[in-house]
Coordinates of C-alpha atoms in Angstrom, one line a residue:
L386 CA -42.7 -27.9 49.0
D387 CA -43.2 -24.4 50.1
I388 CA -39.9 -24.4 52.1
C389 CA -38.1 -22.2 49.6
P390 CA -38.9 -18.5 49.2
K391 CA -40.8 -17.5 46.1
G392 CA -38.8 -17.6 42.9
A393 CA -36.4 -20.2 44.3
T394 CA -38.0 -22.9 42.3
K395 CA -37.5 -21.0 39.1
D396 CA -33.7 -20.7 39.9
M397 CA -33.6 -24.4 40.6
G398 CA -35.1 -25.0 37.2
K399 CA -32.3 -23.0 35.6
M400 CA -29.7 -24.8 37.5
L401 CA -31.1 -28.2 36.5
G402 CA -31.0 -27.2 32.8
G403 CA -34.6 -26.0 32.5
E404 CA -35.8 -23.2 30.3
E405 CA -34.7 -19.7 31.2
E406 CA -37.3 -17.0 31.5
K407 CA -36.8 -14.4 28.7
D408 CA -36.3 -10.8 29.8
P409 CA -38.2 -8.5 27.4
D410 CA -35.7 -5.7 27.9
A411 CA -32.6 -7.9 27.7
Q412 CA -31.7 -6.8 24.2
K413 CA -32.1 -3.1 25.0
K414 CA -30.0 -3.5 28.2
E415 CA -27.3 -5.3 26.2
E416 CA -27.2 -2.5 23.6
E417 CA -27.0 0.1 26.4
R418 CA -24.1 -1.9 28.0
Q419 CA -22.3 -2.2 24.7
E420 CA -22.7 1.5 24.0
A421 CA -21.4 2.3 27.5
L422 CA -18.3 0.1 26.9
R423 CA -17.7 1.9 23.5
Q424 CA -18.0 5.3 25.2
Q425 CA -15.6 4.2 27.9
E426 CA -13.1 2.9 25.4
E427 CA -13.3 6.2 23.4
E428 CA -12.7 8.2 26.5
R429 CA -9.8 6.0 27.5
K430 CA -8.2 6.5 24.0
A431 CA -8.7 10.2 24.1
K432 CA -7.1 10.4 27.6
H433 CA -4.1 8.4 26.4
A434 CA -3.8 10.6 23.3
R435 CA -3.8 13.7 25.5
M436 CA -1.2 12.2 27.8
E437 CA 1.0 11.2 24.8
A438 CA 0.7 14.7 23.3
E439 CA 1.8 16.2 26.6
R440 CA 4.8 13.7 26.8
E441 CA 5.8 14.6 23.3
R442 CA 5.6 18.3 24.2
V443 CA 8.0 17.7 27.1
R444 CA 10.3 15.6 24.9
Q445 CA 10.4 18.4 22.3
T446 CA 11.3 21.0 25.0
I447 CA 14.2 18.8 26.1
R448 CA 15.3 18.3 22.5
D449 CA 15.2 22.1 22.0
K450 CA 17.1 22.7 25.2
Y451 CA 19.9 20.3 24.4
G452 CA 19.9 20.6 20.6
L453 CA 18.8 17.0 20.1
K454 CA 16.8 15.8 17.1
K455 CA 14.0 13.4 16.8
K456 CA 14.8 9.9 15.9
E457 CA 13.0 10.3 12.5
E458 CA 14.9 13.5 11.7
K459 CA 18.2 11.9 12.6
E460 CA 17.4 8.8 10.4
A461 CA 16.4 11.1 7.5
E462 CA 19.7 13.0 7.7
E463 CA 21.7 9.8 7.9
K464 CA 19.8 8.5 4.8
A465 CA 20.4 11.7 2.9
A466 CA 24.1 11.6 3.8
M467 CA 24.4 8.0 2.5
E468 CA 22.7 8.9 -0.8
Q469 CA 25.1 11.9 -1.4
P470 CA 28.1 11.0 -3.6
C471 CA 31.3 10.6 -1.8
E472 CA 33.3 13.0 -4.0
G473 CA 36.7 13.9 -2.8
S474 CA 36.9 11.2 -0.2
L475 CA 40.4 10.2 -1.5
T476 CA 41.5 13.7 -2.1
R477 CA 42.7 16.5 0.1
P478 CA 40.3 19.3 0.7
K479 CA 41.1 22.5 -1.0
K480 CA 42.9 25.0 1.1
A481 CA 41.0 28.1 2.1
I482 CA 42.6 30.8 0.1
P483 CA 41.0 34.2 -0.1
T484 CA 40.0 35.2 -3.6
G485 CA 42.6 37.1 -5.5
C486 CA 45.5 35.4 -3.7
G487 CA 47.5 32.7 -5.4
D488 CA 46.8 30.9 -8.7
D489 CA 43.3 30.3 -9.9
D490 CA 44.6 27.8 -12.4
E491 CA 45.2 25.1 -9.8
D492 CA 41.7 24.0 -9.2
D493 CA 42.5 20.3 -9.5
E494 CA 42.9 18.3 -6.3
E495 CA 45.8 16.1 -5.6
S496 CA 44.8 12.5 -4.6
I497 CA 46.3 10.8 -1.6
L498 CA 48.0 8.3 -3.8
D499 CA 49.8 11.1 -5.7
T500 CA 50.9 12.6 -2.4
V501 CA 52.3 9.2 -1.1
L502 CA 54.1 8.7 -4.4
K503 CA 56.0 11.9 -4.0
F504 CA 57.6 10.6 -0.8
L505 CA 58.5 7.1 -2.2
P506 CA 62.0 6.4 -3.5
G507 CA 62.3 6.7 -7.3
P508 CA 62.2 3.0 -8.2
L509 CA 59.0 2.5 -6.2
Q510 CA 57.5 5.5 -7.8
D511 CA 58.1 4.0 -11.2
M512 CA 56.6 0.7 -10.1
F513 CA 53.3 2.4 -9.0
K514 CA 53.1 4.6 -12.0
K515 CA 53.0 1.6 -14.4

């Protein structure tokens, strides 16, 4: 039975479902392996964070060059615009008249409906005023 080299019989025992020989340093080696994996993962994350920071710097340079805004800034402005009251949406804007010119008493705005009513024939004007 000495055909196999030394140690081959031990391997055969493992293959046939026999008892494995316990390595006294197995736990220490496994801990070192896990620590090396953790360190590699941290280095990978740091590398990707640096790369993303560089990409963001380039993006910001492009935004500054072309006057673009970040997606978050754009969404915030749109949200703020939606929350503002829509005053004067059905009125004409006031004319830009320098101070001291014209009447200061006419601060009221004319609605679009009033403007349209001016141009309707008399009977239709009466119908809408009721």
